[in-house]
Structure formats: C-alpha cells, structure tokens
C-alpha cells in the first residue's frame, strides 16, 4: 500500500501588500508518497516556490501568511507544530534546495564546516571521516578542487558552485523528503544531468521522496513518477508522468507540452502559449486560463471549474471533462492544429 509521507490539503498562502491581498497559492492539495518523485510544473508566477516554501514555513512574513489549509508530514500537522519541531524537521527530515542558493548558506562558516556538520547530525562518525565524506559529496556534485573548496567561504564561490554545494548538503542529510526548487536551472547541461542522476540514486538507494519544482518537462520525463501542473495559484492537472506527457488533458498542459522544442524538427517555429499568467487576485470569476484558452466557452467565463476526476489519481480542472461532446470536438481541433 502507498504511504503518504507529505499531504498538503487546500493550502492557501496569501501576501498582504500595499496593493492588496494576493492569493499566491489558492487551495492547493498535493500528496507525496514514500519514495515517490513528484514534479510541480507551471510558468513563472504560478505559485510553485510559494507552495514549497509554505511546507517549511519559510514564506517571508510579513507580507506572506498561510491563511488556510493543512500540511501533514507523516501524519503530523506542520502548521500547528512548535517552532523548535519545525527547525528540527528542516534539513534533517525534509531538506530543501532553494531557487536562490546564496540565501541558504551561512556566510560565516566555511563550506567544509557546513557540509561536515550536516553529515555528523545524521551519522555518528569522526570529524575526519565526515571531512572525507564531505569531499566525496562535493566531487559527486561536480565541484572541481573539492579539497580546497572545503576551506572556502560561500562568497568565494560562483553562483553555480554554491548551488552545487547546497545540493551536496541537502543530499548529505539523507532526508525523508527532498524539496528541490529549480535545482539545476542555472547549471550547465552536463552538471545538470549529473545532479539529476545523483537525485535518482538517492531516491532508489535511500527511498527518499523528492518534490521537484521545474520549468523543464525534460527533467520531469527523466525523473518524476507523477506530475502536478500549476496555473495561477491552483493545481490544474495531475497524473502519472506517462499519462500527462503522452495524453495531457487540460488545455494549459497541452500548451506546455506543445512548447517543448522538438530536436528532430529543424527550423520549426517554436510554439508558445499566447498571453501571460494573470497576477493572482481575489474574487476571480470563471476559469483562470480562459483568456489564453482556445477552447474557452460561455461557462468558462461564469463558473470556476473544480478538479474533475479522470479516474485513478488523475485530475483536470477543465469543464471539457464534464462535457464529453465538446471534448471530442476540442481533441479533433487540437489534432488538426498540431499537424
Ligand atoms: N514577497 C512577496 N510579496 C508579494 N507577492 C509575492 C511575494 N513572493 C511571491 N509573490 C507572488 O506570488 C506569486 C507566486 O510566486 P512564486 O514565486 O511561487 O512563483 P513560481 O511559480 O515559483 O515562479 P518562478 O517559476 O518564476 O520561480 C507571484 O504572483 C508572485 O508575485
Ligand atoms: S475550463 Fe474553459 S477556459 Fe478553462 S481550460 Fe477548460 S476550456 Fe479552457
Ligand atoms: Mg519559483
């Protein structure tokens, strides 16, 4: 039986700014099972980072605040847990690789000090042995001259190197869950592939669950078992990676997949979804994707679609699911459009 290790239910994280209340995450529910790799995809501003920061209660406050929902880690409610307990879980049981690496390394300690301590919290080994392991981890994430880098301070490293150090530290902790927010976007493709392989290894060998936030559907195809597609603060589609990539249901997911450049088609015109993600605001009427959706119809402007079930654990937030005749017509039109 699958065991939920992380269960986010109806999460609402809002920002209270001079320009009003911004519902950046608006009713998001996500379950990650033990040992599972789950991807969150969506364009910039969809609420991916705010969702992941909410799990660890790292949303900057003010202006941010979790105003509703529940987050459970192995059945324990994180939103009502003590500050001490959250601190304990952070970095030990749930590790996070941030989009902004500079903010998460301590500027006052050497790289060696930080990675060695992370290892020694989890393994009762000598300082010398921990140093040896630290160097090994740094080499594994592609850091050249790892022995020398042990004595460097964070500001002495480039952004890409700091990101790799963060990844090494997060993995050295051998957490139950690794939350990785665009972990490899800033790195070159060789290092990117190397780090994804490391994550896969961590997942296979230690059964670490991974929540992988990415723009890159190639990364999703490579590593994720299941995918959550977010749009304007909500989940709009979820399913297994295979289902989503082979047979996307939601018009937004279809658009994302259509935007992937195809290697074998030279000189092709790259497709991009028209328009941009709307700024989150309260009281939106209708489907949030309606202004960009080629299948928008009357109902999309007056009602808000729920997450309709497509069987198994597959869901799509689109009225077409509820209207089989219209869906058949839409699929036919989409097939003509993509030829
Ligand atoms: N400190 C803040 N104050 C006000 N609004 C914020 C703040 N941080 C995030 N937001 C808003 O929350 C929304 C979601 O942002 P988030 O960073 O989660 O997007 P994202 O999906 O991670 O995008 P990206 O792919 O660019 O990283 C955005 O509209 C953003 O403007
Ligand atoms: S509900 Fe309507 S506007 Fe929204 S994605 Fe479906 S067809 Fe498009
Ligand atoms: Mg982000």
PDB file of N, CA and C and ligand atoms in Angstrom, residues 15 17 22 24 43-50 60 63 99 182 215 280, ligand 1:
ATOM      1  N   UNK A  15      -0.311  37.007   0.225  1.00  0.00           N
ATOM      2  CA  UNK A  15       0.589  38.111   0.561  1.00  0.00           C
ATOM      3  C   UNK A  15      -0.252  39.352   0.794  1.00  0.00           C
ATOM      4  N   UNK A  17      -0.088  43.052   0.721  1.00  0.00           N
ATOM      5  CA  UNK A  17       0.781  44.122   0.223  1.00  0.00           C
ATOM      6  C   UNK A  17       0.007  45.439   0.162  1.00  0.00           C
ATOM      7  N   UNK A  22      -2.867  39.248  -2.053  1.00  0.00           N
ATOM      8  CA  UNK A  22      -2.536  38.453  -3.244  1.00  0.00           C
ATOM      9  C   UNK A  22      -2.625  36.963  -2.893  1.00  0.00           C
ATOM     10  N   UNK A  24      -1.472  33.994  -3.651  1.00  0.00           N
ATOM     11  CA  UNK A  24      -0.446  33.362  -4.492  1.00  0.00           C
ATOM     12  C   UNK A  24      -0.651  31.855  -4.597  1.00  0.00           C
ATOM     13  N   UNK A  43       4.276  27.838 -15.493  1.00  0.00           N
ATOM     14  CA  UNK A  43       5.078  29.007 -15.863  1.00  0.00           C
ATOM     15  C   UNK A  43       5.428  29.852 -14.644  1.00  0.00           C
ATOM     16  N   UNK A  44       6.282  30.837 -14.877  1.00  0.00           N
ATOM     17  CA  UNK A  44       6.718  31.732 -13.812  1.00  0.00           C
ATOM     18  C   UNK A  44       5.518  32.431 -13.167  1.00  0.00           C
ATOM     19  N   UNK A  45       5.520  32.478 -11.837  1.00  0.00           N
ATOM     20  CA  UNK A  45       4.463  33.192 -11.112  1.00  0.00           C
ATOM     21  C   UNK A  45       3.246  32.335 -10.773  1.00  0.00           C
ATOM     22  N   UNK A  46       3.313  31.029 -11.077  1.00  0.00           N
ATOM     23  CA  UNK A  46       2.155  30.147 -10.827  1.00  0.00           C
ATOM     24  C   UNK A  46       2.000  29.767  -9.357  1.00  0.00           C
ATOM     25  N   UNK A  47       3.034  30.008  -8.535  1.00  0.00           N
ATOM     26  CA  UNK A  47       2.921  29.681  -7.116  1.00  0.00           C
ATOM     27  C   UNK A  47       3.704  28.445  -6.703  1.00  0.00           C
ATOM     28  N   UNK A  48       4.633  28.015  -7.540  1.00  0.00           N
ATOM     29  CA  UNK A  48       5.407  26.799  -7.236  1.00  0.00           C
ATOM     30  C   UNK A  48       6.303  27.018  -6.016  1.00  0.00           C
ATOM     31  N   UNK A  49       7.084  28.120  -6.045  1.00  0.00           N
ATOM     32  CA  UNK A  49       8.005  28.368  -4.926  1.00  0.00           C
ATOM     33  C   UNK A  49       7.248  28.661  -3.644  1.00  0.00           C
ATOM     34  N   UNK A  50       6.176  29.436  -3.738  1.00  0.00           N
ATOM     35  CA  UNK A  50       5.435  29.777  -2.520  1.00  0.00           C
ATOM     36  C   UNK A  50       4.842  28.500  -1.908  1.00  0.00           C
ATOM     37  N   UNK A  60       8.295  34.498   3.438  1.00  0.00           N
ATOM     38  CA  UNK A  60       8.614  35.731   4.171  1.00  0.00           C
ATOM     39  C   UNK A  60       7.353  36.352   4.779  1.00  0.00           C
ATOM     40  N   UNK A  63       5.332  39.995   4.110  1.00  0.00           N
ATOM     41  CA  UNK A  63       3.901  40.141   3.830  1.00  0.00           C
ATOM     42  C   UNK A  63       3.140  38.811   3.709  1.00  0.00           C
ATOM     43  N   UNK A  99      15.732  28.014  -4.852  1.00  0.00           N
ATOM     44  CA  UNK A  99      15.990  28.651  -6.138  1.00  0.00           C
ATOM     45  C   UNK A  99      17.121  29.677  -5.987  1.00  0.00           C
ATOM     46  N   UNK A 182      13.741  24.274  -8.707  1.00  0.00           N
ATOM     47  CA  UNK A 182      14.568  24.588  -9.881  1.00  0.00           C
ATOM     48  C   UNK A 182      16.049  24.344  -9.561  1.00  0.00           C
ATOM     49  N   UNK A 215      10.714  24.111 -14.511  1.00  0.00           N
ATOM     50  CA  UNK A 215      10.071  24.585 -15.734  1.00  0.00           C
ATOM     51  C   UNK A 215      10.227  23.533 -16.827  1.00  0.00           C
ATOM     52  N   UNK A 280      -2.127  36.975  -9.497  1.00  0.00           N
ATOM     53  CA  UNK A 280      -3.172  36.428  -8.631  1.00  0.00           C
ATOM     54  C   UNK A 280      -3.979  37.543  -7.954  1.00  0.00           C
TER      55      UNK A 280
HETATM   56  N1  LIG B   1       7.226  38.515  -1.136  1.00  0.00           N
HETATM   57  C1  LIG B   1       6.184  38.584  -1.980  1.00  0.00           C
HETATM   58  N2  LIG B   1       5.331  39.639  -1.946  1.00  0.00           N
HETATM   59  C2  LIG B   1       4.273  39.714  -2.775  1.00  0.00           C
HETATM   60  N3  LIG B   1       3.966  38.778  -3.692  1.00  0.00           N
HETATM   61  C3  LIG B   1       4.770  37.718  -3.782  1.00  0.00           C
HETATM   62  C4  LIG B   1       5.923  37.546  -2.933  1.00  0.00           C
HETATM   63  N4  LIG B   1       6.531  36.377  -3.251  1.00  0.00           N
HETATM   64  C5  LIG B   1       5.781  35.840  -4.259  1.00  0.00           C
HETATM   65  N5  LIG B   1       4.737  36.633  -4.563  1.00  0.00           N
HETATM   66  C6  LIG B   1       3.740  36.396  -5.627  1.00  0.00           C
HETATM   67  O1  LIG B   1       3.270  35.072  -5.527  1.00  0.00           O
HETATM   68  C7  LIG B   1       3.047  34.534  -6.831  1.00  0.00           C
HETATM   69  C8  LIG B   1       3.684  33.185  -6.933  1.00  0.00           C
HETATM   70  O2  LIG B   1       5.092  33.324  -6.877  1.00  0.00           O
HETATM   71  P1  LIG B   1       6.097  32.096  -6.913  1.00  0.00           P
HETATM   72  O3  LIG B   1       7.436  32.630  -6.543  1.00  0.00           O
HETATM   73  O4  LIG B   1       5.575  30.991  -6.095  1.00  0.00           O
HETATM   74  O5  LIG B   1       6.065  31.683  -8.442  1.00  0.00           O
HETATM   75  P2  LIG B   1       6.850  30.483  -9.147  1.00  0.00           P
HETATM   76  O6  LIG B   1       5.817  29.592  -9.750  1.00  0.00           O
HETATM   77  O7  LIG B   1       7.815  29.876  -8.230  1.00  0.00           O
HETATM   78  O8  LIG B   1       7.591  31.254 -10.343  1.00  0.00           O
HETATM   79  P3  LIG B   1       9.085  31.045 -10.948  1.00  0.00           P
HETATM   80  O9  LIG B   1       8.927  29.940 -11.940  1.00  0.00           O
HETATM   81  O10 LIG B   1       9.387  32.348 -11.594  1.00  0.00           O
HETATM   82  O11 LIG B   1      10.015  30.709  -9.830  1.00  0.00           O
HETATM   83  C9  LIG B   1       3.570  35.552  -7.819  1.00  0.00           C
HETATM   84  O12 LIG B   1       2.472  36.229  -8.392  1.00  0.00           O
HETATM   85  C10 LIG B   1       4.396  36.489  -7.003  1.00  0.00           C
HETATM   86  O13 LIG B   1       4.331  37.786  -7.493  1.00  0.00           O
END
